[in-house]
Amino acid sequence: MRFLLLLFLFLAPNAFAQSEPELKSADLKKIAKPAGEWITAQIEMDSEDAMKALEDLDEQIDKLAKKLKTVDPLSLVADWQLAMNNQRKFATSGKKIPKGKLADFDYGLASFSVRLPKKYNPKKEDYPAVYLLGKEGKSLIDKLDQALLEEFVVFIPNISSLSADLVFDMEAVSSVFATLSFGWQNYRLDRSRQFLIGADDLGDVLAAQYLALMPHMFAGASMTSDVVESVSGASNLALSSSNAESNLSKTLAWCKEQTAVSYSPLEFEAELPWAQQGRVYWVQALNFEVPEDDTDKPLPKIKVSVDRASNKIKIDSADVTRVKLFLNDEIVNLDNPITVIRNGEEFSYQVSRSVGNMLQDYTISGAIYPAVIREVEMPVVEE
């Protein structure tokens, strides 16, 4: 099923590079229109429309390249990040557009409720999203700040049949991540400002664990209590924002204050707590083994740093033997050779930007990465 593809291909950061938009509004719209049409065609699984949109987008990129002369249009990360939603056509009415009220949906293995702001208008802006986790389900929405509720799209996954000791069970994982997939496909969301809110003991564990699992997918998580000891890979929580607040009415105000996810951190260290998910930001571990719960063996780990001045990426790993890198010009200069130092050993790569790479990964991560190094072997470090 399509949601499984999106689920398993899916991602306060430390040092990061973040560019500013450079294109004029008219030029942005010219690339945004076919980009949005391609995304819609992909969601609808319409290969003919997708091909047509890609041809139109390639044509606009060629025109823009001639206009920019020495700048590759695919190097303009901030502009592309804006373009993806800028001209997409979203529904404004109908059963899937519950403005000011809750509506129930099923998607893949997930069941959930959705509430849109009363004045939801996808033609004007991107909306931050909240994923409210608690066994009380839909009634939890009454405990949120009702004024701030009008600034967020709210999703309430049905987790009534789940338990905290099965957070990596397919049903549990799908309850949140299939809901995420449904959300960005149907609503104009700001995917860099998505938040998890735990509303009880179970919701707290799910919120904290999934933030630790994919810190690149959420701008933060708020829990009613401290559940760090229950989280596998808890050190990853330092990569994002987390909050302990027993009063749910205060959580939306906290969410509003948090900064958006940075998709291009130049330094981070992360543990890998689940064998089905090896991606953290722009690095994806391909070969690694997560130890059984009843062992004292540490989790696989990656440590990443970038020296932009020398165009060098340093990756140290423990129990990870192969990785994949998703790159953009905020991370390194893609015009020049890139040196990857893998567990102390250097290797040089020359990559190229591709609109296909960029579009395909955007549907997964919500980020802009026009270049990929598909396999980087990690030399084994002798202990």
mmCIF file of C-alpha atoms in Angstrom:
data_model
loop_
_atom_site.group_PDB
_atom_site.id
_atom_site.type_symbol
_atom_site.label_atom_id
_atom_site.label_comp_id
_atom_site.label_asym_id
_atom_site.label_seq_id
_atom_site.Cartn_x
_atom_site.Cartn_y
_atom_site.Cartn_z
ATOM 1 C CA MET A 1 0.000 0.000 0.000
ATOM 2 C CA ARG A 2 1.146 3.514 -0.791
ATOM 3 C CA PHE A 3 1.261 4.687 2.827
ATOM 4 C CA LEU A 4 3.855 1.984 3.606
ATOM 5 C CA LEU A 5 6.141 3.337 0.887
ATOM 6 C CA LEU A 6 5.894 6.828 2.352
ATOM 7 C CA LEU A 7 6.267 5.469 5.883
ATOM 8 C CA PHE A 8 9.472 3.536 5.413
ATOM 9 C CA LEU A 9 11.157 5.790 2.877
ATOM 10 C CA PHE A 10 10.673 8.753 5.177
ATOM 11 C CA LEU A 11 12.972 12.201 8.799
ATOM 12 C CA ALA A 12 16.786 22.148 18.261
ATOM 13 C CA PRO A 13 19.372 20.968 15.557
ATOM 14 C CA ASN A 14 22.980 21.862 16.259
ATOM 15 C CA ALA A 15 25.019 24.002 13.877
ATOM 16 C CA PHE A 16 23.281 24.415 10.529
ATOM 17 C CA ALA A 17 23.386 26.393 7.324
ATOM 18 C CA GLN A 18 20.175 27.900 6.056
ATOM 19 C CA SER A 19 19.874 29.983 2.931
ATOM 20 C CA GLU A 20 17.395 32.724 2.107
ATOM 21 C CA PRO A 21 15.080 32.798 -0.932
ATOM 22 C CA GLU A 22 16.659 34.528 -3.923
ATOM 23 C CA LEU A 23 14.144 34.303 -6.757
ATOM 24 C CA LYS A 24 11.643 36.968 -7.660
ATOM 25 C CA SER A 25 7.995 36.089 -7.052
ATOM 26 C CA ALA A 26 7.263 35.654 -10.768
ATOM 27 C CA ASP A 27 10.149 33.221 -11.253
ATOM 28 C CA LEU A 28 9.176 31.289 -8.144
ATOM 29 C CA LYS A 29 5.639 30.798 -9.450
ATOM 30 C CA LYS A 30 6.951 29.510 -12.789
ATOM 31 C CA ILE A 31 8.731 26.587 -11.121
ATOM 32 C CA ALA A 32 6.119 26.165 -8.383
ATOM 33 C CA LYS A 33 3.235 25.426 -10.742
ATOM 34 C CA PRO A 34 4.679 22.311 -12.458
ATOM 35 C CA ALA A 35 6.310 21.189 -9.195
ATOM 36 C CA GLY A 36 2.916 21.275 -7.495
ATOM 37 C CA GLU A 37 1.307 19.487 -10.425
ATOM 38 C CA TRP A 38 3.935 16.740 -10.242
ATOM 39 C CA ILE A 39 3.318 16.236 -6.505
ATOM 40 C CA THR A 40 -0.439 16.029 -7.054
ATOM 41 C CA ALA A 41 0.035 13.517 -9.871
ATOM 42 C CA GLN A 42 2.269 11.386 -7.668
ATOM 43 C CA ILE A 43 -0.295 11.363 -4.865
ATOM 44 C CA GLU A 44 -3.022 10.406 -7.325
ATOM 45 C CA MET A 45 -0.699 7.831 -8.943
ATOM 46 C CA ASP A 46 -1.269 9.397 -12.367
ATOM 47 C CA SER A 47 1.915 8.603 -14.290
ATOM 48 C CA GLU A 48 0.832 10.489 -17.418
ATOM 49 C CA ASP A 49 0.199 13.748 -15.571
ATOM 50 C CA ALA A 50 3.401 13.275 -13.589
ATOM 51 C CA MET A 51 5.441 12.942 -16.786
ATOM 52 C CA LYS A 52 3.806 16.028 -18.283
ATOM 53 C CA ALA A 53 4.460 18.058 -15.129
ATOM 54 C CA LEU A 54 8.100 16.923 -15.041
ATOM 55 C CA GLU A 55 8.577 17.977 -18.667
ATOM 56 C CA ASP A 56 7.072 21.382 -17.895
ATOM 57 C CA LEU A 57 9.269 21.746 -14.833
ATOM 58 C CA ASP A 58 12.420 20.827 -16.761
ATOM 59 C CA GLU A 59 11.515 23.486 -19.330
ATOM 60 C CA GLN A 60 11.105 26.156 -16.654
ATOM 61 C CA ILE A 61 14.374 25.144 -14.982
ATOM 62 C CA ASP A 62 16.211 25.456 -18.312
ATOM 63 C CA LYS A 63 14.780 28.955 -18.817
ATOM 64 C CA LEU A 64 15.691 29.943 -15.285
ATOM 65 C CA ALA A 65 19.234 28.616 -15.723
ATOM 66 C CA LYS A 66 19.753 30.855 -18.732
ATOM 67 C CA LYS A 67 18.463 33.806 -16.756
ATOM 68 C CA LEU A 68 20.643 33.103 -13.703
ATOM 69 C CA LYS A 69 23.690 32.346 -15.920
ATOM 70 C CA THR A 70 26.247 31.157 -13.351
ATOM 71 C CA VAL A 71 23.839 29.765 -10.757
ATOM 72 C CA ASP A 72 22.256 26.331 -11.014
ATOM 73 C CA PRO A 73 18.550 26.734 -10.158
ATOM 74 C CA LEU A 74 18.653 23.466 -8.192
ATOM 75 C CA SER A 75 21.173 25.037 -5.807
ATOM 76 C CA LEU A 76 18.521 27.472 -4.508
ATOM 77 C CA VAL A 77 17.323 25.360 -1.602
ATOM 78 C CA ALA A 78 15.183 27.968 0.171
ATOM 79 C CA ASP A 79 13.368 28.876 -3.044
ATOM 80 C CA TRP A 80 12.487 25.269 -3.789
ATOM 81 C CA GLN A 81 11.299 24.765 -0.234
ATOM 82 C CA LEU A 82 8.825 27.609 -0.793
ATOM 83 C CA ALA A 83 7.896 26.500 -4.300
ATOM 84 C CA MET A 84 6.616 23.043 -3.412
ATOM 85 C CA ASN A 85 3.420 24.294 -1.748
ATOM 86 C CA ASN A 86 3.210 27.696 -3.415
ATOM 87 C CA GLN A 87 1.052 26.736 -6.403
ATOM 88 C CA ARG A 88 -0.259 23.320 -5.354
ATOM 89 C CA LYS A 89 -4.008 22.979 -5.667
ATOM 90 C CA PHE A 90 -5.615 21.866 -2.399
ATOM 91 C CA ALA A 91 -9.281 21.147 -1.809
ATOM 92 C CA THR A 92 -11.149 23.950 -0.044
ATOM 93 C CA SER A 93 -14.439 22.146 0.576
ATOM 94 C CA GLY A 94 -15.904 18.655 0.815
ATOM 95 C CA LYS A 95 -15.746 15.723 3.224
ATOM 96 C CA LYS A 96 -11.976 15.951 3.656
ATOM 97 C CA ILE A 97 -12.097 19.627 4.642
ATOM 98 C CA PRO A 98 -13.525 19.717 8.192
ATOM 99 C CA LYS A 99 -13.239 23.431 9.008
ATOM 100 C CA GLY A 100 -13.847 24.130 12.686
ATOM 101 C CA LYS A 101 -14.944 20.560 13.453
ATOM 102 C CA LEU A 102 -13.596 17.026 13.739
ATOM 103 C CA ALA A 103 -13.944 14.456 10.980
ATOM 104 C CA ASP A 104 -12.866 10.804 11.103
ATOM 105 C CA PHE A 105 -10.666 9.102 8.511
ATOM 106 C CA ASP A 106 -8.984 5.772 7.838
ATOM 107 C CA TYR A 107 -5.733 5.574 5.905
ATOM 108 C CA GLY A 108 -3.781 2.333 5.631
ATOM 109 C CA LEU A 109 -3.558 0.868 9.121
ATOM 110 C CA ALA A 110 -4.378 4.170 10.800
ATOM 111 C CA SER A 111 -7.633 5.635 12.063
ATOM 112 C CA PHE A 112 -7.641 9.274 13.126
ATOM 113 C CA SER A 113 -9.613 12.488 13.394
ATOM 114 C CA VAL A 114 -8.770 15.815 11.743
ATOM 115 C CA ARG A 115 -9.734 19.391 12.573
ATOM 116 C CA LEU A 116 -8.921 22.378 10.345
ATOM 117 C CA PRO A 117 -9.073 26.032 11.408
ATOM 118 C CA LYS A 118 -12.448 27.630 10.758
ATOM 119 C CA LYS A 119 -10.796 30.004 8.282
ATOM 120 C CA TYR A 120 -8.480 27.416 6.729
ATOM 121 C CA ASN A 121 -7.399 28.793 3.347
ATOM 122 C CA PRO A 122 -4.773 26.744 1.488
ATOM 123 C CA LYS A 123 -4.440 29.438 -1.168
ATOM 124 C CA LYS A 124 -2.788 31.793 1.321
ATOM 125 C CA GLU A 125 -0.473 29.996 3.740
ATOM 126 C CA ASP A 126 1.130 26.853 5.126
ATOM 127 C CA TYR A 127 -0.281 25.658 8.456
ATOM 128 C CA PRO A 128 1.633 24.089 11.342
ATOM 129 C CA ALA A 129 0.328 20.690 12.417
ATOM 130 C CA VAL A 130 -0.231 19.049 15.779
ATOM 131 C CA TYR A 131 -0.537 15.306 16.395
ATOM 132 C CA LEU A 132 -2.442 14.859 19.661
ATOM 133 C CA LEU A 133 -1.791 11.499 21.311
ATOM 134 C CA GLY A 134 -3.943 10.146 24.131
ATOM 135 C CA LYS A 135 -6.373 7.322 24.852
ATOM 136 C CA GLU A 136 -9.236 9.763 25.337
ATOM 137 C CA GLY A 137 -9.076 10.462 21.622
ATOM 138 C CA LYS A 138 -11.276 13.170 20.152
ATOM 139 C CA SER A 139 -12.409 14.606 23.495
ATOM 140 C CA LEU A 140 -8.835 15.817 24.073
ATOM 141 C CA ILE A 141 -9.336 18.660 21.635
ATOM 142 C CA ASP A 142 -11.510 20.464 24.204
ATOM 143 C CA LYS A 143 -8.478 20.713 26.499
ATOM 144 C CA LEU A 144 -6.430 22.743 24.010
ATOM 145 C CA ASP A 145 -6.390 26.545 23.845
ATOM 146 C CA GLN A 146 -9.468 27.201 21.702
ATOM 147 C CA ALA A 147 -8.147 30.492 20.302
ATOM 148 C CA LEU A 148 -4.772 29.065 19.244
ATOM 149 C CA LEU A 149 -6.569 26.035 17.834
ATOM 150 C CA GLU A 150 -7.475 28.242 14.877
ATOM 151 C CA GLU A 151 -3.801 28.493 13.905
ATOM 152 C CA PHE A 152 -3.096 24.753 13.645
ATOM 153 C CA VAL A 153 -4.267 21.720 11.739
ATOM 154 C CA VAL A 154 -4.906 19.078 14.398
ATOM 155 C CA PHE A 155 -4.678 15.312 13.926
ATOM 156 C CA ILE A 156 -5.813 12.889 16.631
ATOM 157 C CA PRO A 157 -4.703 9.306 15.909
ATOM 158 C CA ASN A 158 -6.801 6.565 17.480
ATOM 159 C CA ILE A 159 -4.365 4.875 19.886
ATOM 160 C CA SER A 160 -6.939 3.323 22.224
ATOM 161 C CA SER A 161 -5.821 -0.236 21.387
ATOM 162 C CA LEU A 162 -2.082 0.421 21.775
ATOM 163 C CA SER A 163 0.313 -0.044 24.682
ATOM 164 C CA ALA A 164 3.565 1.661 25.644
ATOM 165 C CA ASP A 165 5.612 -1.543 25.398
ATOM 166 C CA LEU A 166 4.782 -1.914 21.697
ATOM 167 C CA VAL A 167 5.814 1.506 20.357
ATOM 168 C CA PHE A 168 7.603 -0.107 17.391
ATOM 169 C CA ASP A 169 4.699 -2.384 16.527
ATOM 170 C CA MET A 170 3.412 -1.739 13.003
ATOM 171 C CA GLU A 171 0.003 -0.616 14.270
ATOM 172 C CA ALA A 172 1.562 1.879 16.676
ATOM 173 C CA VAL A 173 4.027 3.321 14.155
ATOM 174 C CA SER A 174 1.331 3.596 11.499
ATOM 175 C CA SER A 175 -1.016 5.396 13.877
ATOM 176 C CA VAL A 176 1.284 8.415 13.684
ATOM 177 C CA PHE A 177 3.263 8.167 10.459
ATOM 178 C CA ALA A 178 0.429 7.110 8.163
ATOM 179 C CA THR A 179 -1.470 10.061 9.625
ATOM 180 C CA LEU A 180 1.463 12.306 8.699
ATOM 181 C CA SER A 181 1.352 11.021 5.124
ATOM 182 C CA PHE A 182 -2.378 11.657 4.851
ATOM 183 C CA GLY A 183 -1.887 15.132 6.267
ATOM 184 C CA TRP A 184 0.644 16.569 3.835
ATOM 185 C CA GLN A 185 -1.069 14.929 0.876
ATOM 186 C CA ASN A 186 -4.440 16.542 1.605
ATOM 187 C CA TYR A 187 -3.713 19.812 3.433
ATOM 188 C CA ARG A 188 -1.357 22.724 2.994
ATOM 189 C CA LEU A 189 0.935 21.975 5.907
ATOM 190 C CA ASP A 190 4.238 23.468 6.958
ATOM 191 C CA ARG A 191 6.086 20.184 7.300
ATOM 192 C CA SER A 192 8.936 21.899 9.130
ATOM 193 C CA ARG A 193 6.530 22.842 11.948
ATOM 194 C CA GLN A 194 4.881 19.589 12.982
ATOM 195 C CA PHE A 195 4.484 18.792 16.678
ATOM 196 C CA LEU A 196 3.706 15.757 18.795
ATOM 197 C CA ILE A 197 1.636 16.303 21.946
ATOM 198 C CA GLY A 198 1.323 13.557 24.553
ATOM 199 C CA ALA A 199 -1.862 13.817 26.630
ATOM 200 C CA ASP A 200 -1.462 10.854 29.025
ATOM 201 C CA ASP A 201 1.063 8.145 29.959
ATOM 202 C CA LEU A 202 0.715 6.297 26.655
ATOM 203 C CA GLY A 203 0.632 9.457 24.545
ATOM 204 C CA ASP A 204 3.719 10.780 26.315
ATOM 205 C CA VAL A 205 5.743 7.656 25.512
ATOM 206 C CA LEU A 206 4.633 7.658 21.871
ATOM 207 C CA ALA A 207 5.383 11.369 21.451
ATOM 208 C CA ALA A 208 8.844 11.159 23.005
ATOM 209 C CA GLN A 209 9.768 7.913 21.251
ATOM 210 C CA TYR A 210 8.747 9.080 17.797
ATOM 211 C CA LEU A 211 10.548 12.385 18.268
ATOM 212 C CA ALA A 212 13.688 10.398 19.152
ATOM 213 C CA LEU A 213 13.091 8.100 16.185
ATOM 214 C CA MET A 214 12.715 10.913 13.621
ATOM 215 C CA PRO A 215 13.875 14.271 15.018
ATOM 216 C CA HIS A 216 14.022 15.607 11.451
ATOM 217 C CA MET A 217 10.273 15.141 11.012
ATOM 218 C CA PHE A 218 9.094 17.175 14.011
ATOM 219 C CA ALA A 219 9.829 20.635 15.365
ATOM 220 C CA GLY A 220 9.207 19.336 18.867
ATOM 221 C CA ALA A 221 7.151 17.279 21.285
ATOM 222 C CA SER A 222 5.302 18.183 24.468
ATOM 223 C CA MET A 223 4.536 15.578 27.119
ATOM 224 C CA THR A 224 2.556 15.741 30.359
ATOM 225 C CA SER A 225 5.408 14.040 32.256
ATOM 226 C CA ASP A 226 9.068 13.080 31.969
ATOM 227 C CA VAL A 227 9.245 9.743 30.140
ATOM 228 C CA VAL A 228 12.886 9.837 29.005
ATOM 229 C CA GLU A 229 13.699 6.538 30.747
ATOM 230 C CA SER A 230 11.086 4.810 28.580
ATOM 231 C CA VAL A 231 12.581 6.072 25.312
ATOM 232 C CA SER A 232 14.980 4.043 23.200
ATOM 233 C CA GLY A 233 17.601 6.352 21.718
ATOM 234 C CA ALA A 234 16.664 9.082 24.208
ATOM 235 C CA SER A 235 19.820 11.067 23.437
ATOM 236 C CA ASN A 236 18.202 11.989 20.085
ATOM 237 C CA LEU A 237 15.702 14.171 21.943
ATOM 238 C CA ALA A 238 18.471 16.777 22.181
ATOM 239 C CA LEU A 239 18.250 17.204 18.393
ATOM 240 C CA SER A 240 14.823 18.814 18.656
ATOM 241 C CA SER A 241 12.712 20.671 21.229
ATOM 242 C CA SER A 242 10.861 18.873 24.000
ATOM 243 C CA ASN A 243 8.623 20.107 26.770
ATOM 244 C CA ALA A 244 7.025 18.760 29.939
ATOM 245 C CA GLU A 245 3.641 20.413 30.522
ATOM 246 C CA SER A 246 0.746 18.774 32.372
ATOM 247 C CA ASN A 247 -1.702 21.507 31.342
ATOM 248 C CA LEU A 248 -2.707 20.760 27.749
ATOM 249 C CA SER A 249 -4.166 24.236 27.296
ATOM 250 C CA LYS A 250 -0.613 25.626 27.352
ATOM 251 C CA THR A 251 0.900 23.297 24.767
ATOM 252 C CA LEU A 252 -0.146 25.129 21.591
ATOM 253 C CA ALA A 253 1.446 28.328 22.897
ATOM 254 C CA TRP A 254 4.664 26.361 23.432
ATOM 255 C CA CYS A 255 4.460 24.908 19.920
ATOM 256 C CA LYS A 256 4.006 28.365 18.454
ATOM 257 C CA GLU A 257 7.249 29.543 20.064
ATOM 258 C CA GLN A 258 9.423 26.758 18.624
ATOM 259 C CA THR A 259 11.636 27.182 15.592
ATOM 260 C CA ALA A 260 11.081 25.151 12.443
ATOM 261 C CA VAL A 261 13.095 22.036 11.677
ATOM 262 C CA SER A 262 16.414 22.725 9.984
ATOM 263 C CA TYR A 263 16.830 20.148 7.249
ATOM 264 C CA SER A 264 20.533 20.900 6.736
ATOM 265 C CA PRO A 265 22.340 20.628 10.092
ATOM 266 C CA LEU A 266 26.105 20.620 9.733
ATOM 267 C CA GLU A 267 26.709 18.702 12.939
ATOM 268 C CA PHE A 268 24.676 16.045 14.702
ATOM 269 C CA GLU A 269 24.995 12.737 16.513
ATOM 270 C CA ALA A 270 22.208 10.185 16.632
ATOM 271 C CA GLU A 271 21.369 6.704 17.833
ATOM 272 C CA LEU A 272 19.311 4.309 15.713
ATOM 273 C CA PRO A 273 16.669 2.659 17.920
ATOM 274 C CA TRP A 274 14.604 0.828 15.279
ATOM 275 C CA ALA A 275 15.823 -1.474 12.520
ATOM 276 C CA GLN A 276 13.155 -0.218 10.067
ATOM 277 C CA GLN A 277 14.215 3.434 10.273
ATOM 278 C CA GLY A 278 17.813 4.459 9.731
ATOM 279 C CA ARG A 279 17.390 8.014 8.516
ATOM 280 C CA VAL A 280 18.288 11.098 10.522
ATOM 281 C CA TYR A 281 18.165 14.392 8.575
ATOM 282 C CA TRP A 282 20.228 13.878 5.406
ATOM 283 C CA VAL A 283 22.029 10.691 6.419
ATOM 284 C CA GLN A 284 20.395 7.293 6.105
ATOM 285 C CA ALA A 285 22.015 4.226 7.615
ATOM 286 C CA LEU A 286 21.469 1.296 5.262
ATOM 287 C CA ASN A 287 23.246 -1.529 7.075
ATOM 288 C CA PHE A 288 22.912 -1.676 10.847
ATOM 289 C CA GLU A 289 21.557 -4.038 13.461
ATOM 290 C CA VAL A 290 19.585 -2.951 16.513
ATOM 291 C CA PRO A 291 20.319 -5.166 19.543
ATOM 292 C CA GLU A 292 17.561 -7.041 21.336
ATOM 293 C CA ASP A 293 15.900 -5.290 24.274
ATOM 294 C CA ASP A 294 17.306 -7.756 26.789
ATOM 295 C CA THR A 295 20.958 -7.058 25.952
ATOM 296 C CA ASP A 296 23.288 -4.362 27.248
ATOM 297 C CA LYS A 297 24.759 -3.745 23.813
ATOM 298 C CA PRO A 298 24.560 -0.042 22.816
ATOM 299 C CA LEU A 299 22.465 1.127 19.895
ATOM 300 C CA PRO A 300 24.052 1.757 16.494
ATOM 301 C CA LYS A 301 25.194 5.351 16.196
ATOM 302 C CA ILE A 302 26.307 7.923 13.650
ATOM 303 C CA LYS A 303 28.217 11.138 14.287
ATOM 304 C CA VAL A 304 28.265 13.692 11.474
ATOM 305 C CA SER A 305 30.054 16.996 10.936
ATOM 306 C CA VAL A 306 30.624 19.185 7.893
ATOM 307 C CA ASP A 307 33.428 21.619 7.087
ATOM 308 C CA ARG A 308 31.912 23.750 4.339
ATOM 309 C CA ALA A 309 35.168 25.624 3.737
ATOM 310 C CA SER A 310 36.907 22.440 2.581
ATOM 311 C CA ASN A 311 33.738 20.699 1.322
ATOM 312 C CA LYS A 312 34.358 17.793 3.682
ATOM 313 C CA ILE A 313 31.819 15.558 5.400
ATOM 314 C CA LYS A 314 33.022 13.517 8.357
ATOM 315 C CA ILE A 315 30.976 10.487 9.405
ATOM 316 C CA ASP A 316 31.921 8.256 12.306
ATOM 317 C CA SER A 317 29.764 5.236 12.982
ATOM 318 C CA ALA A 318 29.350 2.433 15.444
ATOM 319 C CA ASP A 319 27.715 -0.754 14.143
ATOM 320 C CA VAL A 320 26.718 0.959 10.878
ATOM 321 C CA THR A 321 28.491 -0.347 7.778
ATOM 322 C CA ARG A 322 26.819 1.547 4.926
ATOM 323 C CA VAL A 323 25.029 4.887 4.582
ATOM 324 C CA LYS A 324 23.244 6.966 1.964
ATOM 325 C CA LEU A 325 23.640 10.757 1.813
ATOM 326 C CA PHE A 326 20.992 13.243 0.664
ATOM 327 C CA LEU A 327 22.728 16.538 -0.146
ATOM 328 C CA ASN A 328 22.007 20.150 -1.030
ATOM 329 C CA ASP A 329 24.003 23.365 -1.347
ATOM 330 C CA GLU A 330 23.303 24.379 2.244
ATOM 331 C CA ILE A 331 25.338 21.374 3.354
ATOM 332 C CA VAL A 332 28.171 21.381 0.786
ATOM 333 C CA ASN A 333 28.990 23.064 -2.513
ATOM 334 C CA LEU A 334 27.660 20.563 -5.026
ATOM 335 C CA ASP A 335 29.612 22.205 -7.859
ATOM 336 C CA ASN A 336 32.867 20.932 -6.361
ATOM 337 C CA PRO A 337 34.183 17.484 -5.379
ATOM 338 C CA ILE A 338 33.074 16.341 -1.931
ATOM 339 C CA THR A 339 35.394 14.536 0.447
ATOM 340 C CA VAL A 340 33.702 12.075 2.771
ATOM 341 C CA ILE A 341 35.803 10.957 5.729
ATOM 342 C CA ARG A 342 34.318 7.607 6.736
ATOM 343 C CA ASN A 343 35.548 6.328 10.093
ATOM 344 C CA GLY A 344 38.836 8.075 9.387
ATOM 345 C CA GLU A 345 39.242 7.024 5.748
ATOM 346 C CA GLU A 346 38.808 9.606 2.960
ATOM 347 C CA PHE A 347 37.008 9.146 -0.325
ATOM 348 C CA SER A 348 36.175 11.769 -2.939
ATOM 349 C CA TYR A 349 32.837 12.069 -4.727
ATOM 350 C CA GLN A 350 31.617 14.263 -7.566
ATOM 351 C CA VAL A 351 27.834 14.452 -7.513
ATOM 352 C CA SER A 352 25.292 16.099 -9.764
ATOM 353 C CA ARG A 353 22.004 17.773 -8.968
ATOM 354 C CA SER A 354 18.839 16.152 -10.256
ATOM 355 C CA VAL A 355 15.271 17.407 -10.243
ATOM 356 C CA GLY A 356 14.146 13.778 -10.022
ATOM 357 C CA ASN A 357 16.140 13.188 -6.834
ATOM 358 C CA MET A 358 14.786 16.388 -5.355
ATOM 359 C CA LEU A 359 11.140 15.664 -6.100
ATOM 360 C CA GLN A 360 11.180 12.033 -5.037
ATOM 361 C CA ASP A 361 12.741 12.743 -1.665
ATOM 362 C CA TYR A 362 10.524 15.759 -1.041
ATOM 363 C CA THR A 363 7.488 13.474 -1.007
ATOM 364 C CA ILE A 364 9.219 11.479 1.720
ATOM 365 C CA SER A 365 11.080 13.974 3.887
ATOM 366 C CA GLY A 366 9.522 17.343 3.069
ATOM 367 C CA ALA A 367 13.044 18.643 2.452
ATOM 368 C CA ILE A 368 15.048 19.707 -0.610
ATOM 369 C CA TYR A 369 17.961 17.429 -1.500
ATOM 370 C CA PRO A 370 18.758 17.493 -5.248
ATOM 371 C CA ALA A 371 21.829 15.248 -4.971
ATOM 372 C CA VAL A 372 22.324 11.754 -3.577
ATOM 373 C CA ILE A 373 25.341 9.583 -2.828
ATOM 374 C CA ARG A 374 23.577 6.251 -2.839
ATOM 375 C CA GLU A 375 26.135 4.102 -1.060
ATOM 376 C CA VAL A 376 28.979 5.078 1.215
ATOM 377 C CA GLU A 377 30.757 2.090 2.713
ATOM 378 C CA MET A 378 31.813 2.630 6.318
ATOM 379 C CA PRO A 379 35.146 0.924 7.124
ATOM 380 C CA VAL A 380 34.988 -1.290 10.184
ATOM 381 C CA VAL A 381 36.738 0.233 13.175
ATOM 382 C CA GLU A 382 38.693 -2.323 15.166
ATOM 383 C CA GLU A 383 38.093 -2.042 18.913
#
